[in-house]
Every structure is written in structure tokens, then in C-alpha cells.
Tab-separated table of N, CA and C in Angstrom:
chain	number	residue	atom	x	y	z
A	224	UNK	N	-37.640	-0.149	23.484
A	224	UNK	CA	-38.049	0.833	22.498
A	224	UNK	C	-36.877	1.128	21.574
A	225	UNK	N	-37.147	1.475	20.683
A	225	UNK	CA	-35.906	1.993	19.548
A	225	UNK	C	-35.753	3.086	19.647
A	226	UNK	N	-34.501	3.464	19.766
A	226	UNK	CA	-33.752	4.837	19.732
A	226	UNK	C	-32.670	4.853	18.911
A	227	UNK	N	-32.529	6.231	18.203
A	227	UNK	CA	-31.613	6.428	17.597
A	227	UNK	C	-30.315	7.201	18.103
A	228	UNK	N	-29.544	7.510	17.229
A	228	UNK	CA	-28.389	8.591	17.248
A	228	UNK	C	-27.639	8.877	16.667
A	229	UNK	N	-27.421	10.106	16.899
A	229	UNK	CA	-26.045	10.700	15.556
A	229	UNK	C	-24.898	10.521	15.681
A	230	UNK	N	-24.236	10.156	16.632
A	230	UNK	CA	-22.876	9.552	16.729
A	230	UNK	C	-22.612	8.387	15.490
A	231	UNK	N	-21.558	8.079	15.130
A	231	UNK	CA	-20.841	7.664	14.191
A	231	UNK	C	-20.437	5.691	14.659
A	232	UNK	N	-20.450	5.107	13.710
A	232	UNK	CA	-20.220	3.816	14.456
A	232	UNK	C	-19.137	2.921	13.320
A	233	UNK	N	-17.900	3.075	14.126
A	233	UNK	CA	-17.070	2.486	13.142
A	233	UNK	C	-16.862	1.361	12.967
A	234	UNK	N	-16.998	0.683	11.993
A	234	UNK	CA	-16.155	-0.426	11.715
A	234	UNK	C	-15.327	-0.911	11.518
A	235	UNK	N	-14.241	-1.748	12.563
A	235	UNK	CA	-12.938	-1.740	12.383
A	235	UNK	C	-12.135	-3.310	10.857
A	236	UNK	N	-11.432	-2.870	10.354
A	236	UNK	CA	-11.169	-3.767	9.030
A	236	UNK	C	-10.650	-4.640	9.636
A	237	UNK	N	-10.959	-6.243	9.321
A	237	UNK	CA	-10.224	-7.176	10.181
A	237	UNK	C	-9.762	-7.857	8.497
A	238	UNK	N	-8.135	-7.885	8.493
A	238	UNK	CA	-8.021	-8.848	7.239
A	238	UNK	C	-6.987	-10.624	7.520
A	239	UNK	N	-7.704	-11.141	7.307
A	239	UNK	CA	-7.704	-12.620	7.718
A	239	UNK	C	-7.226	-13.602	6.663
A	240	UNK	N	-6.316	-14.902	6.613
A	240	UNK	CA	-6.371	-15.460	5.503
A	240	UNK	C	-5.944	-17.138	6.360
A	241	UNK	N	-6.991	-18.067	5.525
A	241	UNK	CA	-6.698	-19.631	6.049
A	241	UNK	C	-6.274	-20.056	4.751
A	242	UNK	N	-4.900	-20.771	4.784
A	242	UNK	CA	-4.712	-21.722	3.510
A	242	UNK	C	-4.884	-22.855	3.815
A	243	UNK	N	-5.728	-23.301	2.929
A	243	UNK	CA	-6.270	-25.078	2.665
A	243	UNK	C	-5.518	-26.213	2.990
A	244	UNK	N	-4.116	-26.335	2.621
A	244	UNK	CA	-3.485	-27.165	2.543
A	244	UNK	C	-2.321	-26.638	3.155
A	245	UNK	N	-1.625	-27.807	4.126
A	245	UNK	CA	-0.397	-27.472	4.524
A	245	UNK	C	0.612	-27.454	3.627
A	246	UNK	N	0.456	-28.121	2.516
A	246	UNK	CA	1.325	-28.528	1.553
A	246	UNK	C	1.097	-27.865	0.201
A	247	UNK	N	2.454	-27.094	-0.374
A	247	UNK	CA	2.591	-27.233	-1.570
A	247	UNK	C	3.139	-28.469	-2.268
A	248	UNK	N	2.593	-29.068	-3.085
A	248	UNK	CA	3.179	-30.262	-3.765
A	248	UNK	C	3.424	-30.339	-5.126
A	249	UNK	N	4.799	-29.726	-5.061
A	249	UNK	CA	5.665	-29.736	-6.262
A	249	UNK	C	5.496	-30.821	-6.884
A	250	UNK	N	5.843	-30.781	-8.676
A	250	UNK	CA	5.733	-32.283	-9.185
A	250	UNK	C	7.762	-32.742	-9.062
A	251	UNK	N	7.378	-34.045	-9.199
A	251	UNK	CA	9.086	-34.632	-9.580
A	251	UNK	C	9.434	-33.888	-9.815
A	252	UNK	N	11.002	-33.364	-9.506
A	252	UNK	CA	11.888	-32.723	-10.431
A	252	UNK	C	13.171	-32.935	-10.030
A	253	UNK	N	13.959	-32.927	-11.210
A	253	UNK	CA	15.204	-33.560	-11.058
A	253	UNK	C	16.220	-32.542	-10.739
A	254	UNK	N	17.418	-33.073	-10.210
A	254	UNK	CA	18.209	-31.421	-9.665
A	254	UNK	C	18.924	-31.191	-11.575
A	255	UNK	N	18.879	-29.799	-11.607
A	255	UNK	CA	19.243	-29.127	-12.809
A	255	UNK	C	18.162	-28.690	-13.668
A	256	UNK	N	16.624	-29.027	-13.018
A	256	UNK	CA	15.663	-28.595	-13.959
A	256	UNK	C	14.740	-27.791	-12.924
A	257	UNK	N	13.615	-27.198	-13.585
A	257	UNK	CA	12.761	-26.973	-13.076
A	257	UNK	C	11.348	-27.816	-13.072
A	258	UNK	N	10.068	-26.809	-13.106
A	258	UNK	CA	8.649	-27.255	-13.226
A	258	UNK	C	8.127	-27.038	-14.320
A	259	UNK	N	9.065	-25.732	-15.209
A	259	UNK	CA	8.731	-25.794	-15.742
A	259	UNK	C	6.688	-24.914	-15.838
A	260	UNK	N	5.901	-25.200	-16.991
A	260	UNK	CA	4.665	-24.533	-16.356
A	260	UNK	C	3.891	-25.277	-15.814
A	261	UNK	N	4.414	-26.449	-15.330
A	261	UNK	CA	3.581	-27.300	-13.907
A	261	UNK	C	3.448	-26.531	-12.965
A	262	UNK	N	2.566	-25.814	-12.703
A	262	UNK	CA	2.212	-25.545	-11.010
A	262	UNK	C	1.912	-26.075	-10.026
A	263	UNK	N	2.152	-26.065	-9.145
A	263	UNK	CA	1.571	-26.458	-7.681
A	263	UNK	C	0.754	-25.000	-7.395
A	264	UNK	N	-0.359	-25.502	-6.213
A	264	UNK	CA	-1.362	-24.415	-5.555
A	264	UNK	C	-1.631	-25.078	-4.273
A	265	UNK	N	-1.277	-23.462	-4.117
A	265	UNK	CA	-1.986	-22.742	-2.851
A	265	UNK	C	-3.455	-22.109	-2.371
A	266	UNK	N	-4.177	-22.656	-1.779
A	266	UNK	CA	-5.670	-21.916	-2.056
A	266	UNK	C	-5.725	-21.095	-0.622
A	267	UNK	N	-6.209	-19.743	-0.369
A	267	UNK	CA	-6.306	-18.928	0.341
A	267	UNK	C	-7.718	-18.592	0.776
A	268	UNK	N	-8.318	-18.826	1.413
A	268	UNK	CA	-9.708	-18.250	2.356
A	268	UNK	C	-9.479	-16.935	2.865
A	269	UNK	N	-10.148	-16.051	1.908
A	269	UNK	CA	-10.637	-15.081	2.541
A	269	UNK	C	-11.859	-15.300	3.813
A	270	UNK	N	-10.779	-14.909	5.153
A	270	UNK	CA	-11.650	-15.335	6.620
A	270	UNK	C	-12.091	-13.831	7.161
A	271	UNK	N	-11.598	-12.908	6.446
A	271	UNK	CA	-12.100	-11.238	7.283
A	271	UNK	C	-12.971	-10.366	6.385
A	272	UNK	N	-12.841	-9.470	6.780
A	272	UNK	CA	-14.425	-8.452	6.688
A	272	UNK	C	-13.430	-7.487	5.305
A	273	UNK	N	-12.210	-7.344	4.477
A	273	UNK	CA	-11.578	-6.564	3.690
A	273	UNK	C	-11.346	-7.526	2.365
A	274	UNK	N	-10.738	-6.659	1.384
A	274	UNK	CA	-10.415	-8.061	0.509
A	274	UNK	C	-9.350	-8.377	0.633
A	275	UNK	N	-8.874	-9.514	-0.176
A	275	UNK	CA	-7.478	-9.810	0.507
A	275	UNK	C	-6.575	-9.947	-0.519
A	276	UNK	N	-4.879	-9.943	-0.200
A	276	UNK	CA	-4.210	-9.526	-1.104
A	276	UNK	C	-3.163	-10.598	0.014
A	277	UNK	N	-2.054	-11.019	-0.995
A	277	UNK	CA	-1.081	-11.568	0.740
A	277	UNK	C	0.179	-11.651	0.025
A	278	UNK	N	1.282	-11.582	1.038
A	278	UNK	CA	2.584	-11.549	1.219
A	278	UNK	C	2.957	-13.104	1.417
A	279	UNK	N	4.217	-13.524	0.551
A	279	UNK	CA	4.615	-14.846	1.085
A	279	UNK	C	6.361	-14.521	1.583
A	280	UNK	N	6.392	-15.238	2.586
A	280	UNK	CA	8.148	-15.405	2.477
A	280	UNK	C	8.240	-16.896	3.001
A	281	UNK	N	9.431	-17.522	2.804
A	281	UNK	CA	9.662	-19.053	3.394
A	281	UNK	C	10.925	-18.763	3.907
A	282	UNK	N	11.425	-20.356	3.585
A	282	UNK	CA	12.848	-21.122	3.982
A	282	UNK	C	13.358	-21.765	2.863
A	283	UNK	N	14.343	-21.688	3.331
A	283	UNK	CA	15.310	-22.853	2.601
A	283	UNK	C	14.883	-24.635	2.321
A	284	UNK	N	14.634	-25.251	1.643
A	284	UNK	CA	14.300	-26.442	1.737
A	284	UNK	C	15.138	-27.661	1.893
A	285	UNK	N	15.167	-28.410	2.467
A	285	UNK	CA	16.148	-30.084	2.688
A	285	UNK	C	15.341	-30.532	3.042
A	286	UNK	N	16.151	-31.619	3.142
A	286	UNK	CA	15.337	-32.985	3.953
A	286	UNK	C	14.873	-33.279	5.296
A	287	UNK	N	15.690	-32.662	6.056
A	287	UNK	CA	15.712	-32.951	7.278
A	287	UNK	C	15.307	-31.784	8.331
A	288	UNK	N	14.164	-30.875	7.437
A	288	UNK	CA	14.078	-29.933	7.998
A	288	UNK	C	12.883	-30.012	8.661
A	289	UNK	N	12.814	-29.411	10.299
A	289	UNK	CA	11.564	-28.946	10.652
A	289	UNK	C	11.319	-28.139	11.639
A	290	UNK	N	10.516	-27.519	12.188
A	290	UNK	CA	10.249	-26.023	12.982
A	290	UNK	C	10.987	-25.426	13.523
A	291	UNK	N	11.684	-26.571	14.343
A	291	UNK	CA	12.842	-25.935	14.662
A	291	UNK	C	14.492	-26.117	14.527
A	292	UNK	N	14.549	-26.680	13.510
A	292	UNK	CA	15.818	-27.005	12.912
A	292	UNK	C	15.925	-26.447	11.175
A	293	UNK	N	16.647	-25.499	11.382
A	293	UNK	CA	16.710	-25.274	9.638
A	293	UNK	C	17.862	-26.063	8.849
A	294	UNK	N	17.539	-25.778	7.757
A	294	UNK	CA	18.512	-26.265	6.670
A	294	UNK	C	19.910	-25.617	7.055
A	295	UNK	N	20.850	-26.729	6.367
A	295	UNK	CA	22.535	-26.849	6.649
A	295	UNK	C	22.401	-25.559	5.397
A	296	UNK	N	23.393	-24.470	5.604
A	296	UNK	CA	23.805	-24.130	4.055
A	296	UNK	C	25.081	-25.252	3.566
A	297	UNK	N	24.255	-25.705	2.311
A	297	UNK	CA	25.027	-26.515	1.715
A	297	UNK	C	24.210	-27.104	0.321
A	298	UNK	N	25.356	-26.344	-0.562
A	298	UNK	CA	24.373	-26.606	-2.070
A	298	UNK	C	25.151	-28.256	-2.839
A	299	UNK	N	24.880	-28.980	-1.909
A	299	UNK	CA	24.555	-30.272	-2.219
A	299	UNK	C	22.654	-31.015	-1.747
A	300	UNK	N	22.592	-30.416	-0.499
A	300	UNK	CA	21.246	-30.760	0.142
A	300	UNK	C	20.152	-29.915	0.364
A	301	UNK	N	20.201	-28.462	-0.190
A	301	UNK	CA	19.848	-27.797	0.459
A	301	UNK	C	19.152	-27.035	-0.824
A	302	UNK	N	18.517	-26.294	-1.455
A	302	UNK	CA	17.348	-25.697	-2.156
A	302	UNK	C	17.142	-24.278	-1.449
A	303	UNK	N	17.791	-23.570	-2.345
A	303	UNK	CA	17.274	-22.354	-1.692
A	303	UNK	C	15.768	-21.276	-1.448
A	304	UNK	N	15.061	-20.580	-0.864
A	304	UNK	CA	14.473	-20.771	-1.042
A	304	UNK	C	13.616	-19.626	-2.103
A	305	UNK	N	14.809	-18.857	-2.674
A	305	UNK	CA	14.377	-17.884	-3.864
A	305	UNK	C	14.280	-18.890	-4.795
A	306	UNK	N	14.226	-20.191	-5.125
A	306	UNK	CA	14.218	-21.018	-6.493
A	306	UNK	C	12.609	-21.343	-6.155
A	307	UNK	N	12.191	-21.170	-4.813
A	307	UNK	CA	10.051	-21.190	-5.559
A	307	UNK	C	10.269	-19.586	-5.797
A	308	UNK	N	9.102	-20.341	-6.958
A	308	UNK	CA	8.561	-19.102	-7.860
A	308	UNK	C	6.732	-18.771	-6.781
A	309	UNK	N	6.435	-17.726	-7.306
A	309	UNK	CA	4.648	-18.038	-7.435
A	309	UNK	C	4.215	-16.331	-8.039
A	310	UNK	N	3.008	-16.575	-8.880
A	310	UNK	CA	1.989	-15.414	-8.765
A	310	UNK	C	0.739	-16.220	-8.816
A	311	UNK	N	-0.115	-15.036	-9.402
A	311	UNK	CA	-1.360	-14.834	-9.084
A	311	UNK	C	-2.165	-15.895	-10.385
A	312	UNK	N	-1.437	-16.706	-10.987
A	312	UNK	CA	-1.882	-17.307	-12.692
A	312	UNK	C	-0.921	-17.942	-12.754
A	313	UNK	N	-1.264	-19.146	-13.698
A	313	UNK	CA	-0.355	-20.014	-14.492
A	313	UNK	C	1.040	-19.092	-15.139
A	314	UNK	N	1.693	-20.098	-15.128
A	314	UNK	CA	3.059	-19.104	-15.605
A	314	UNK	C	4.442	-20.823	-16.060
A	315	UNK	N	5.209	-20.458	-16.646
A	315	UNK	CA	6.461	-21.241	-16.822
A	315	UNK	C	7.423	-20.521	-15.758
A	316	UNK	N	8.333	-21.411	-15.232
A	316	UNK	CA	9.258	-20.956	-14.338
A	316	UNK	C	10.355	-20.231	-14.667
A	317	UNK	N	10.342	-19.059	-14.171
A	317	UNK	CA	11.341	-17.887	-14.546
A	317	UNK	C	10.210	-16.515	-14.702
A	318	UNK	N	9.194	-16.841	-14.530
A	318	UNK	CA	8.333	-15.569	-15.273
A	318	UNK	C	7.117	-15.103	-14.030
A	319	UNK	N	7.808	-15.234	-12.579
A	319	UNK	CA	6.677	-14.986	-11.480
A	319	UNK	C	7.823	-14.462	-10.550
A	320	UNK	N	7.045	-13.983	-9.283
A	320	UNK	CA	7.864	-13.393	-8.187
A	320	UNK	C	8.583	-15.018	-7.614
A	321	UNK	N	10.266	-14.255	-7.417
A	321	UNK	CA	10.824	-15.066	-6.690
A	321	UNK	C	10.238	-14.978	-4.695
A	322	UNK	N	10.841	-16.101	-4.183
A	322	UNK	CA	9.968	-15.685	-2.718
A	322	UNK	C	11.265	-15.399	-1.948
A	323	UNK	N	10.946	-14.646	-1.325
A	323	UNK	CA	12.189	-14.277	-0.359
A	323	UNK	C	12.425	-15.338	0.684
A	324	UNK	N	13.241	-14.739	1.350
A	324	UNK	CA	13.977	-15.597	2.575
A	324	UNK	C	13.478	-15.452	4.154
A	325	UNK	N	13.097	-15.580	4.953
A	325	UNK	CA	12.254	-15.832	5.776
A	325	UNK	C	12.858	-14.702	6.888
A	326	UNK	N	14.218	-14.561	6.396
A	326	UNK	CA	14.860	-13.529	7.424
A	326	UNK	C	14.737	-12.050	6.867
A	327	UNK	N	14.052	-12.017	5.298
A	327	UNK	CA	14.597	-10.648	5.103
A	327	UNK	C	13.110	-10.518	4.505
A	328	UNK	N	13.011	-9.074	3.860
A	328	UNK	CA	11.446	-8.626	3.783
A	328	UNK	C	10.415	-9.458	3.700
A	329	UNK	N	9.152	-9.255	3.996
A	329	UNK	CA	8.207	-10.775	3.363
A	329	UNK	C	8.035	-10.714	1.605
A	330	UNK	N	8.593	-9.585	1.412
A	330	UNK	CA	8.406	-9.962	-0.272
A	330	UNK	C	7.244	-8.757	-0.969
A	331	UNK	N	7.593	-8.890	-2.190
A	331	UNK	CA	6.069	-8.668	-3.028
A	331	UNK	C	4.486	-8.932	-2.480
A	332	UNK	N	3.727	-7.956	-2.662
A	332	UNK	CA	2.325	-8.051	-2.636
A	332	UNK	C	2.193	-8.681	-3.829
A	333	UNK	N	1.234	-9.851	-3.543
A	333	UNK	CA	0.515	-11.112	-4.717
A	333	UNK	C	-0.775	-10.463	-4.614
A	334	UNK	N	-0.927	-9.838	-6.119
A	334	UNK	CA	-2.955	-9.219	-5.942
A	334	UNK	C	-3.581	-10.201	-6.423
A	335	UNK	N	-3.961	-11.138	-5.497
A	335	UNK	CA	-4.707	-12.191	-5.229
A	335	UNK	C	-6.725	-11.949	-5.579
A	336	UNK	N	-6.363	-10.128	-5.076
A	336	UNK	CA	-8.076	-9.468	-5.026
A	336	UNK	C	-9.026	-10.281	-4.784
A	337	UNK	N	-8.822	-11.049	-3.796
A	337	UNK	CA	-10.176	-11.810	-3.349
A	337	UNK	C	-11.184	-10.740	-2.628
A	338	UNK	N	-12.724	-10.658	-3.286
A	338	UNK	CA	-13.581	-9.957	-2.666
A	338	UNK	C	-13.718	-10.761	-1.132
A	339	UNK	N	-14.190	-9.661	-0.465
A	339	UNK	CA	-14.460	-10.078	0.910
A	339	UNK	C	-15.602	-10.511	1.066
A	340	UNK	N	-15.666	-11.891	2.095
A	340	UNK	CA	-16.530	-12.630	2.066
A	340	UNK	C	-17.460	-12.120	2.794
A	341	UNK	N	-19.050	-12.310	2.475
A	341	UNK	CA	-20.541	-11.665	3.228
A	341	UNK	C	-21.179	-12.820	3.503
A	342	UNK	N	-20.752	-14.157	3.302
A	342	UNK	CA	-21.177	-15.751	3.907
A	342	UNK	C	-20.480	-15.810	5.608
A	343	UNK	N	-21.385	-16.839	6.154
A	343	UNK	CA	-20.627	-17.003	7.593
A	343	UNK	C	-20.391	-18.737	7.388
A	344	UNK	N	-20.705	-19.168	5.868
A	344	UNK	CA	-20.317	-20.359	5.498
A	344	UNK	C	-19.865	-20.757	4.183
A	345	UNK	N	-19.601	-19.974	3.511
A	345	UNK	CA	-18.718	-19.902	2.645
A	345	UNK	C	-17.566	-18.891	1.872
A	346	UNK	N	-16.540	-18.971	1.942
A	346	UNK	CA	-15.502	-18.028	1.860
A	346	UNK	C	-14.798	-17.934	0.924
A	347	UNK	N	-14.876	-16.788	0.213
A	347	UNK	CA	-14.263	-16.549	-1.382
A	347	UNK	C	-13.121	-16.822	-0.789
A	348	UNK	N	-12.219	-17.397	-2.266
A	348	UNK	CA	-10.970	-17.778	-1.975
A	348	UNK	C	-10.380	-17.060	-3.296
A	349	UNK	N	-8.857	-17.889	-2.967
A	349	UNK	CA	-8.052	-16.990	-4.532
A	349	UNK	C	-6.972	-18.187	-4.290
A	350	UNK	N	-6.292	-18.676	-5.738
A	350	UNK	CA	-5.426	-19.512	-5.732
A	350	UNK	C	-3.778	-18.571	-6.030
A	351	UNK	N	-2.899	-19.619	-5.193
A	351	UNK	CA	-1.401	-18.981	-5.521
A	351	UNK	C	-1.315	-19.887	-6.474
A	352	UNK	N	-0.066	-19.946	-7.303
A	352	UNK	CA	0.396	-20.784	-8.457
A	352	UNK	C	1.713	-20.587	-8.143
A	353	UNK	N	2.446	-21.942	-7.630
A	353	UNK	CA	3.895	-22.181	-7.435
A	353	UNK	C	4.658	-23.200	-8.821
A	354	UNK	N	6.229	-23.035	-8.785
A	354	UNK	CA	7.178	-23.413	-9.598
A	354	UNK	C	8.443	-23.278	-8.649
A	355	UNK	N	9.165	-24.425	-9.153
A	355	UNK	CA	10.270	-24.409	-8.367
A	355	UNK	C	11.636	-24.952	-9.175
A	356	UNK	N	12.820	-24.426	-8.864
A	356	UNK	CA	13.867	-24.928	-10.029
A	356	UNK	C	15.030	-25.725	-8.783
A	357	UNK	N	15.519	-27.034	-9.017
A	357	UNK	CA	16.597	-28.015	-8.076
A	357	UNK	C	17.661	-27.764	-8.492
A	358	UNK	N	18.413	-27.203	-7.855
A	358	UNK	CA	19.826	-26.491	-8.218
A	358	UNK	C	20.514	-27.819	-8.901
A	359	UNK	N	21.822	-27.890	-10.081
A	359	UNK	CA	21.941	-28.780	-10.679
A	359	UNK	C	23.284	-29.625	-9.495
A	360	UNK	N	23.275	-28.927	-8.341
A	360	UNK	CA	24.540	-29.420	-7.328
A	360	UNK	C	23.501	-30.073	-6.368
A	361	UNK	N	22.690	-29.976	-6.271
A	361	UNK	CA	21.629	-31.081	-5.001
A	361	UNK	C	22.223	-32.845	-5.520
A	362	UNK	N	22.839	-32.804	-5.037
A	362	UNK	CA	22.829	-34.529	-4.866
A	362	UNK	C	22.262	-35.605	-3.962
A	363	UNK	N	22.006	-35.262	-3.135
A	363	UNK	CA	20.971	-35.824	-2.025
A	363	UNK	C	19.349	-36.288	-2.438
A	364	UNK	N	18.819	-37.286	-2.705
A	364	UNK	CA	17.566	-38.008	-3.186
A	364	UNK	C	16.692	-37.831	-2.336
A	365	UNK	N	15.323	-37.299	-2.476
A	365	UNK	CA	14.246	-37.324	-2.066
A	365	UNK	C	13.240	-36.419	-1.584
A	366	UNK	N	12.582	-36.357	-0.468
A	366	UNK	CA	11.386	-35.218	-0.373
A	366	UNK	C	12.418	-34.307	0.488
A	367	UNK	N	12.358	-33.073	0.119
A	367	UNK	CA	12.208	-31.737	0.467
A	367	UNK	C	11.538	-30.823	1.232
A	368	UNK	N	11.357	-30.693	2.672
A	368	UNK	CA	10.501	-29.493	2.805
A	368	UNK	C	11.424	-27.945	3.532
A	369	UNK	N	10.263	-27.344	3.949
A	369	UNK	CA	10.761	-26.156	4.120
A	369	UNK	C	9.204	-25.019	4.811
A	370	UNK	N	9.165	-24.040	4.733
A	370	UNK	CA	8.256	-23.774	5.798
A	370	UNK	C	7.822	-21.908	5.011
A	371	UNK	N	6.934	-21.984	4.616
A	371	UNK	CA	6.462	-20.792	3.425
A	371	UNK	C	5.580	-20.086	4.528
A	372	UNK	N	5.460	-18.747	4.754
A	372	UNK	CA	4.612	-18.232	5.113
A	372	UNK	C	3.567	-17.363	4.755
A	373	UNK	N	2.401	-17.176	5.113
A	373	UNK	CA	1.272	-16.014	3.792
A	373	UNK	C	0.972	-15.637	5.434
A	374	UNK	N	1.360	-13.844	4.462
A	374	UNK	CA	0.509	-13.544	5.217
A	374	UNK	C	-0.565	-12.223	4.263
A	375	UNK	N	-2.020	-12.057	5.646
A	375	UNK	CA	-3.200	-10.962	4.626
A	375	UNK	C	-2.563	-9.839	5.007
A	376	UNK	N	-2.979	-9.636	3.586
A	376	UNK	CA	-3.284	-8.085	3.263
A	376	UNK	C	-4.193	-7.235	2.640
A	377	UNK	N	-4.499	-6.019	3.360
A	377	UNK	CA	-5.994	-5.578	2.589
A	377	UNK	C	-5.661	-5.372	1.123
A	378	UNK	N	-6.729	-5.636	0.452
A	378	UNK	CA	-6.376	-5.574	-1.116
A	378	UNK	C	-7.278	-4.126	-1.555
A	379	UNK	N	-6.910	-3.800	-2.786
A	379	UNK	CA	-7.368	-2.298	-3.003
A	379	UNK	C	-8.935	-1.747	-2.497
A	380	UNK	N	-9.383	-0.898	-1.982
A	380	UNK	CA	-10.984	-1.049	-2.111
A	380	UNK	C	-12.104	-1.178	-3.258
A	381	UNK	N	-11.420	-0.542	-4.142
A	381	UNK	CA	-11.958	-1.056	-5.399
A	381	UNK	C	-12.173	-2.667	-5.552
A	382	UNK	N	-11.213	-3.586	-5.082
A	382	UNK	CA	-11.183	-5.171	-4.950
A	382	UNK	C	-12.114	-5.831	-4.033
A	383	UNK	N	-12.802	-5.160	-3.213
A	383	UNK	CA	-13.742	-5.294	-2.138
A	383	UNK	C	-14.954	-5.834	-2.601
């Protein structure tokens, strides 16, 4: 039988975010330049019940880097990792949030304002837009990585 009641039934905010790709993929760039307004992207899945808004911080980038081995400091091989740029839109490099360092705050809120998704099979998303500048002392040839992190955040309710 159906019954009701006046008690209150909350809903708790779950805010969630899957990025698409493991990879940002910078274009060529030579050490002493940047990207320039080439972007690279990041695409973000809104996966929770709020809208979403997100925090990035990384690493340092080289060659020889991975989970658990970081970069040498050494500005022959090494890319720091305030030289990625990103916001929320196309941009030329110099004109977006720098990203912090993986040890110290996560950074700027990116208002990404992805509405929250009401599909259980398809999930609004929101794109980052990256830029990156190769210090003109990198002398060392070739791919680069390094290890960026996003994380969610509820975005205004109005953004909902």
C-alpha cells in the first residue's frame, strides 16, 4: 500500500568528474617558444548529481618521467610545470591560468559550469583548453610527460 510522510528526505550532492583522454597533446614546440593559440584539450564528464567546476594541479615535465619517479630539477631537461597554461576557451599563451605545482595549492577554480547530468547514458561535458611555453635552456630532444591532476568541484547553483 502507499504511505506517506512528513519527514524530510535529503539528497546528498555527489560531484564527480571522468576525463576522456589520458593525454594532453601539445603540438611541436621548440624550446624558446610556445603554442602560441594552438590548444590542446581536455574533455571532462560530468559523472555526479551537481554541476561541475574543477581544479587542476600537475608536475614538472621530462622525459623520463613516471608515477613514481619525478623529474630531475634541471633546466636543461626538465619543463616546469607553471609553463602549461589552461582556461575555460581558446586563448594565445600568456593569457590563461598558469597551473600550479603538484606540491602546493591545486590552483584556481576553472568555471567549466557544466550542467549536471539527468542521462544514465549520456554525460554533459565541458572542454579545458591547454598551451604550453619550452623554456629556451631545454636541450634534451623529444616527448615530454608529466602527470596533471583535475579535480570536481560543485559549480555555482545557478550553473546546475
Amino acid at each position: 500500500t502507499l504511505a506517506t510522510t512528513t519527514n524530510d528526505v535529503n539528497l546528498l550532492s555527489f560531484t564527480a568528474i571522468d576525463i576522456l583522454s589520458a593525454n594532453i597533446a601539445y603540438a611541436p614546440t621548440a624550446p624558446g617558444d610556445d603554442t602560441g593559440s594552438t590548444n590542446a584539450t581536455s574533455t571532462a564528464l560530468n559523472v555526479g548529481n551537481t554541476g561541475l567546476d574543477q581544479e587542476v594541479f600537475g608536475s614538472d615535465m621530462c622525459n623520463q618521467f613516471s608515477a613514481t619517479t619525478t623529474c630531475p630539477v634541471s633546466s636543461t631537461s626538465t619543463i616546469p610545470a607553471n609553463q602549461q597554461q589552461f582556461a575555460s576557451s581558446t586563448f594565445g599563451y600568456g593569457a590563461a591560468f598558469a597551473l600550479n605545482l603538484s606540491t602546493t595549492s591545486p590552483g584556481p577554480e576553472l568555471e567549466l559550469n557544466v550542467p549536471k547530468t539527468t542521462s544514465t547514458t549520456l554525460f554533459n561535458e565541458g572542454v579545458t583548453y591547454w598551451g604550453i611555453a619550452v623554456p629556451a635552456s631545454i636541450n634534451l630532444a623529444g616527448s615530454y610527460s608529466g602527470l596533471n591532476t583535475f579535480t570536481a568541484v560543485p559549480s555555482e547553483p545557478q550553473d546546475w
